[in-house]
GROMACS .gro file of C-alpha atoms in nm:
model
  266
    1MET     CA    1   0.000   0.000   0.000
    2LEU     CA    2   0.301   0.231   0.010
    3ASN     CA    3   0.198   0.293   0.369
    4ASP     CA    4   0.453   0.570   0.427
    5HIS     CA    5   0.392   0.830   0.700
    6GLU     CA    6   0.739   0.981   0.683
    7GLY     CA    7   0.740   1.341   0.570
    8SER     CA    8   0.376   1.400   0.666
    9SER     CA    9   0.286   1.760   0.745
   10GLN     CA   10  -0.002   1.972   0.867
   11GLU     CA   11  -0.063   2.075   0.504
   12ASP     CA   12  -0.141   1.719   0.389
   13ILE     CA   13  -0.480   1.674   0.221
   14CYS     CA   14  -0.683   1.416   0.415
   15PHE     CA   15  -0.967   1.221   0.256
   16VAL     CA   16  -1.144   1.108   0.572
   17PHE     CA   17  -1.404   0.833   0.530
   18TYR     CA   18  -1.672   0.732   0.775
   19GLU     CA   19  -1.910   0.451   0.676
   20GLY     CA   20  -1.836   0.509   0.308
   21GLN     CA   21  -1.885   0.885   0.318
   22LEU     CA   22  -1.639   1.176   0.325
   23ILE     CA   23  -1.580   1.459   0.571
   24VAL     CA   24  -1.552   1.796   0.396
   25LYS     CA   25  -1.511   2.151   0.522
   26SER     CA   26  -1.666   2.481   0.417
   27ASN     CA   27  -1.416   2.764   0.374
   28ASP     CA   28  -1.550   3.103   0.259
   29ASN     CA   29  -1.853   2.940   0.094
   30GLU     CA   30  -1.633   2.683  -0.081
   31ILE     CA   31  -1.627   2.309  -0.010
   32ASN     CA   32  -1.277   2.170   0.042
   33ILE     CA   33  -1.109   1.848   0.146
   34PRO     CA   34  -0.963   1.929   0.491
   35LYS     CA   35  -0.595   1.947   0.573
   36ARG     CA   36  -0.430   1.738   0.842
   37GLU     CA   37  -0.422   2.023   1.093
   38GLU     CA   38  -0.799   2.066   1.055
   39ILE     CA   39  -0.867   1.693   1.094
   40GLU     CA   40  -0.652   1.665   1.407
   41GLU     CA   41  -0.868   1.927   1.577
   42LEU     CA   42  -1.172   1.698   1.543
   43GLY     CA   43  -1.029   1.428   1.776
   44LEU     CA   44  -1.144   1.141   1.555
   45THR     CA   45  -1.082   0.775   1.637
   46ILE     CA   46  -0.874   0.665   1.338
   47ASN     CA   47  -0.891   0.306   1.218
   48LYS     CA   48  -0.636   0.329   0.934
   49GLU     CA   49  -0.432   0.590   0.753
   50TYR     CA   50  -0.199   0.582   0.455
   51CYS     CA   51  -0.061   0.804   0.182
   52PHE     CA   52  -0.192   0.724  -0.165
   53GLY     CA   53  -0.007   0.978  -0.376
   54GLU     CA   54   0.093   1.336  -0.443
   55PHE     CA   55  -0.122   1.539  -0.680
   56ASN     CA   56  -0.163   1.901  -0.787
   57ILE     CA   57  -0.349   1.974  -0.463
   58GLY     CA   58  -0.067   1.828  -0.249
   59LYS     CA   59   0.027   1.507  -0.070
   60CYS     CA   60  -0.290   1.305  -0.012
   61TYR     CA   61  -0.385   1.061   0.261
   62ILE     CA   62  -0.670   0.819   0.309
   63ILE     CA   63  -0.805   0.810   0.664
   64GLU     CA   64  -1.082   0.581   0.783
   65CYS     CA   65  -1.235   0.669   1.119
   66GLU     CA   66  -1.440   0.447   1.348
   67ASP     CA   67  -1.680   0.699   1.497
   68ILE     CA   68  -1.779   1.062   1.480
   69LYS     CA   69  -1.923   1.218   1.792
   70ARG     CA   70  -2.015   1.559   1.659
   71LEU     CA   71  -1.869   1.776   1.388
   72PRO     CA   72  -1.830   2.155   1.408
   73GLY     CA   73  -2.069   2.357   1.195
   74ASP     CA   74  -1.819   2.415   0.915
   75PHE     CA   75  -1.773   2.041   0.861
   76GLN     CA   76  -2.019   1.802   0.699
   77ILE     CA   77  -2.039   1.442   0.579
   78VAL     CA   78  -2.126   1.378   0.213
   79SER     CA   79  -2.142   1.080  -0.018
   80LEU     CA   80  -1.892   1.055  -0.301
   81TYR     CA   81  -2.171   1.121  -0.550
   82GLN     CA   82  -2.278   1.435  -0.362
   83LEU     CA   83  -1.916   1.548  -0.354
   84GLY     CA   84  -1.904   1.543  -0.732
   85GLN     CA   85  -2.177   1.807  -0.744
   86ILE     CA   86  -2.014   2.054  -0.504
   87ILE     CA   87  -1.639   2.034  -0.559
   88ASP     CA   88  -1.381   2.082  -0.835
   89GLU     CA   89  -1.380   1.793  -1.083
   90GLU     CA   90  -1.010   1.718  -1.035
   91VAL     CA   91  -1.058   1.684  -0.658
   92PHE     CA   92  -1.366   1.466  -0.711
   93PHE     CA   93  -1.165   1.215  -0.913
   94ILE     CA   94  -0.885   1.212  -0.656
   95ALA     CA   95  -1.152   1.139  -0.393
   96GLY     CA   96  -1.281   0.861  -0.617
   97ARG     CA   97  -0.933   0.714  -0.634
   98ALA     CA   98  -0.913   0.723  -0.255
   99ASN     CA   99  -1.252   0.550  -0.230
  100HIS     CA  100  -1.141   0.285  -0.482
  101ILE     CA  101  -0.824   0.207  -0.287
  102LEU     CA  102  -1.001   0.200   0.050
  103ASN     CA  103  -1.269  -0.040  -0.075
  104TRP     CA  104  -1.006  -0.268  -0.222
  105ASP     CA  105  -0.806  -0.258   0.101
  106ASN     CA  106  -1.109  -0.344   0.314
  107ASN     CA  107  -1.227  -0.625   0.085
  108HIS     CA  108  -0.892  -0.803   0.041
  109LYS     CA  109  -0.775  -0.869   0.393
  110TYR     CA  110  -0.745  -1.240   0.317
  111CYS     CA  111  -0.595  -1.439   0.032
  112SER     CA  112  -0.852  -1.561  -0.221
  113ARG     CA  113  -0.633  -1.863  -0.296
  114CYS     CA  114  -0.569  -2.009   0.050
  115GLY     CA  115  -0.754  -1.786   0.298
  116ALA     CA  116  -0.448  -1.672   0.495
  117PRO     CA  117  -0.411  -1.303   0.591
  118ASN     CA  118  -0.277  -1.057   0.334
  119ILE     CA  119  -0.030  -0.784   0.417
  120ASP     CA  120   0.064  -0.471   0.225
  121LYS     CA  121   0.341  -0.515  -0.031
  122ALA     CA  122   0.622  -0.273   0.052
  123ASP     CA  123   0.726  -0.163  -0.298
  124GLU     CA  124   0.395  -0.124  -0.483
  125ARG     CA  125   0.021  -0.092  -0.433
  126ALA     CA  126  -0.058  -0.459  -0.384
  127LYS     CA  127  -0.133  -0.725  -0.123
  128VAL     CA  128   0.080  -1.032  -0.064
  129CYS     CA  129  -0.038  -1.348   0.113
  130THR     CA  130   0.152  -1.434   0.431
  131LYS     CA  131   0.125  -1.805   0.354
  132CYS     CA  132   0.132  -1.880  -0.019
  133GLY     CA  133   0.281  -1.554  -0.143
  134ALA     CA  134   0.001  -1.475  -0.390
  135VAL     CA  135   0.003  -1.110  -0.496
  136THR     CA  136  -0.325  -0.920  -0.538
  137TYR     CA  137  -0.362  -0.584  -0.712
  138PRO     CA  138  -0.649  -0.334  -0.695
  139VAL     CA  139  -0.959  -0.459  -0.874
  140ILE     CA  140  -1.051  -0.253  -1.181
  141CYS     CA  141  -1.370  -0.341  -1.370
  142PRO     CA  142  -1.378  -0.221  -1.733
  143ALA     CA  143  -1.713  -0.109  -1.871
  144ILE     CA  144  -1.813   0.040  -2.203
  145ILE     CA  145  -2.041   0.339  -2.252
  146VAL     CA  146  -2.173   0.425  -2.596
  147ALA     CA  147  -2.352   0.720  -2.751
  148ILE     CA  148  -2.559   0.598  -3.048
  149THR     CA  149  -2.661   0.853  -3.307
  150LYS     CA  150  -2.908   0.842  -3.597
  151GLY     CA  151  -2.866   1.156  -3.803
  152ASP     CA  152  -2.936   1.447  -3.568
  153GLU     CA  153  -3.080   1.222  -3.296
  154ILE     CA  154  -2.921   1.042  -3.003
  155LEU     CA  155  -3.051   0.732  -2.826
  156LEU     CA  156  -3.107   0.786  -2.453
  157ALA     CA  157  -3.238   0.532  -2.206
  158HIS     CA  158  -3.380   0.530  -1.855
  159ASN     CA  159  -3.223   0.269  -1.628
  160LYS     CA  160  -3.428   0.141  -1.335
  161ASN     CA  161  -3.154   0.260  -1.097
  162PHE     CA  162  -3.156   0.621  -1.222
  163GLU     CA  163  -3.306   0.887  -0.999
  164ASP     CA  164  -3.505   1.194  -1.106
  165ASN     CA  165  -3.622   1.033  -1.431
  166ILE     CA  166  -3.273   1.072  -1.577
  167TYR     CA  167  -3.196   0.939  -1.924
  168SER     CA  168  -2.844   0.849  -2.034
  169ILE     CA  169  -2.649   0.653  -2.293
  170ILE     CA  170  -2.602   0.275  -2.292
  171ALA     CA  171  -2.336   0.119  -2.069
  172GLY     CA  172  -2.232  -0.224  -1.946
  173PHE     CA  173  -1.943  -0.432  -1.815
  174VAL     CA  174  -1.693  -0.614  -2.034
  175ASP     CA  175  -1.730  -0.992  -2.013
  176ALA     CA  176  -1.439  -1.236  -1.976
  177GLY     CA  177  -1.250  -1.282  -2.303
  178GLU     CA  178  -1.451  -1.009  -2.477
  179ASP     CA  179  -1.301  -0.720  -2.672
  180LEU     CA  180  -1.443  -0.371  -2.625
  181GLU     CA  181  -1.617  -0.340  -2.962
  182SER     CA  182  -1.792  -0.674  -2.909
  183THR     CA  183  -1.908  -0.555  -2.568
  184VAL     CA  184  -2.051  -0.239  -2.723
  185LYS     CA  185  -2.251  -0.437  -2.979
  186ARG     CA  186  -2.371  -0.694  -2.725
  187GLU     CA  187  -2.480  -0.444  -2.461
  188VAL     CA  188  -2.668  -0.232  -2.713
  189PHE     CA  189  -2.853  -0.530  -2.857
  190GLU     CA  190  -2.930  -0.678  -2.514
  191GLU     CA  191  -3.060  -0.354  -2.365
  192VAL     CA  192  -3.239  -0.184  -2.656
  193GLY     CA  193  -3.255  -0.443  -2.934
  194ILE     CA  194  -3.087  -0.253  -3.219
  195LYS     CA  195  -2.775  -0.307  -3.427
  196ILE     CA  196  -2.503  -0.044  -3.465
  197LYS     CA  197  -2.207   0.036  -3.692
  198ASN     CA  198  -1.901   0.264  -3.719
  199ILE     CA  199  -1.793   0.226  -3.357
  200LYS     CA  200  -1.532   0.489  -3.270
  201TYR     CA  201  -1.340   0.544  -2.947
  202TYR     CA  202  -1.419   0.865  -2.757
  203GLY     CA  203  -1.225   0.854  -2.428
  204ASN     CA  204  -1.232   0.704  -2.082
  205GLN     CA  205  -1.300   0.798  -1.722
  206THR     CA  206  -1.245   0.630  -1.388
  207TRP     CA  207  -1.572   0.583  -1.200
  208ALA     CA  208  -1.503   0.476  -0.845
  209PHE     CA  209  -1.847   0.343  -0.750
  210PRO     CA  210  -1.654   0.155  -0.644
  211ASN     CA  211  -1.402   0.037  -0.906
  212SER     CA  212  -1.508   0.089  -1.269
  213LEU     CA  213  -1.316   0.222  -1.567
  214MET     CA  214  -1.563   0.365  -1.820
  215ILE     CA  215  -1.447   0.340  -2.183
  216GLY     CA  216  -1.651   0.561  -2.413
  217PHE     CA  217  -1.749   0.510  -2.778
  218PHE     CA  218  -1.967   0.676  -3.038
  219ALA     CA  219  -2.159   0.455  -3.281
  220GLU     CA  220  -2.417   0.496  -3.555
  221TYR     CA  221  -2.756   0.327  -3.579
  222GLU     CA  222  -2.768   0.045  -3.836
  223SER     CA  223  -3.099  -0.140  -3.806
  224GLY     CA  224  -3.380  -0.260  -3.583
  225GLU     CA  225  -3.653  -0.115  -3.365
  226ILE     CA  226  -3.601  -0.012  -3.003
  227LYS     CA  227  -3.706  -0.288  -2.769
  228VAL     CA  228  -3.597  -0.237  -2.409
  229ASP     CA  229  -3.502  -0.539  -2.200
  230GLY     CA  230  -3.743  -0.443  -1.919
  231LYS     CA  231  -3.489  -0.552  -1.659
  232GLU     CA  232  -3.226  -0.281  -1.652
  233ILE     CA  233  -3.369  -0.046  -1.915
  234LEU     CA  234  -3.728   0.066  -1.863
  235ASP     CA  235  -3.753   0.313  -2.150
  236ALA     CA  236  -3.547   0.433  -2.445
  237ALA     CA  237  -3.605   0.671  -2.735
  238TRP     CA  238  -3.441   0.893  -2.995
  239PHE     CA  239  -3.397   1.257  -2.898
  240LYS     CA  240  -3.296   1.573  -3.084
  241LYS     CA  241  -3.066   1.825  -2.913
  242ASP     CA  242  -3.351   2.070  -2.848
  243ASN     CA  243  -3.580   1.810  -2.690
  244LEU     CA  244  -3.361   1.631  -2.436
  245PRO     CA  245  -3.487   1.471  -2.111
  246ASN     CA  246  -3.320   1.500  -1.770
  247LEU     CA  247  -2.950   1.424  -1.818
  248PRO     CA  248  -2.666   1.289  -1.598
  249LYS     CA  249  -2.449   1.526  -1.395
  250LYS     CA  250  -2.175   1.711  -1.583
  251MET     CA  251  -1.894   1.527  -1.399
  252SER     CA  252  -1.976   1.198  -1.576
  253ILE     CA  253  -1.838   1.077  -1.907
  254ALA     CA  254  -2.197   1.010  -2.010
  255ARG     CA  255  -2.281   1.379  -1.987
  256LYS     CA  256  -1.959   1.482  -2.159
  257MET     CA  257  -2.048   1.256  -2.452
  258ILE     CA  258  -2.404   1.388  -2.470
  259ASP     CA  259  -2.267   1.744  -2.461
  260SER     CA  260  -2.031   1.648  -2.744
  261PHE     CA  261  -2.331   1.531  -2.948
  262ILE     CA  262  -2.508   1.862  -2.879
  263LEU     CA  263  -2.202   2.061  -2.986
  264ARG     CA  264  -2.173   1.864  -3.309
  265ASN     CA  265  -2.534   1.944  -3.394
  266ASN     CA  266  -2.526   2.317  -3.322
   0.00000   0.00000   0.00000
């Protein structure tokens, strides 16, 4: 885990987690990740702490606390998703990285091969089994996300897990032994029943809820009628840029791709 505390300072940025949520502080009407000196004043019971890297905002630490008695008025607890709506995008993704690492650390205390305890590997972010020596790295789950266009229209779908009647583009996890383009075609056909063509890479984004890597594509409609699966997707339709439904938050790659479609059609 690169569990190094040497060189720590009061200026360190501390991502403090309690029951899966983060402690943040309000400074002059801005939400910030607190510094070490601010966290120490809270008198928290700390379960674990480790450095996970140095970024533009400074040296960053993950801290997991066991209990919170009462926080001063300028502190609050927010979910990672809520954080993405109130803080700078760069900081949000650093927080996501911290959440990803913490979840992996908590869920890999024991070796999946023999069941013996794991310990942190000294020279890299990994776990090593104390008995059989098996090395385990952070789990990263690749998933595709695809914006399908038909002329000046884009296909948007409502997933049963979406709040506020949000519509977004199609996404799904990559299966074992499957290449990305095959995943795109399969997920689209499974969820909305159409065939697509001209699949082109757009970009990617980490999505630490808790450990996904979203890989974005654009594709064009080829054939078929929309037929939602009724399990994950409850509704789907073609939309023009001036008649869009409720969309995902701007921090997501889904929204960035939809915004790209809008820009292309201006």
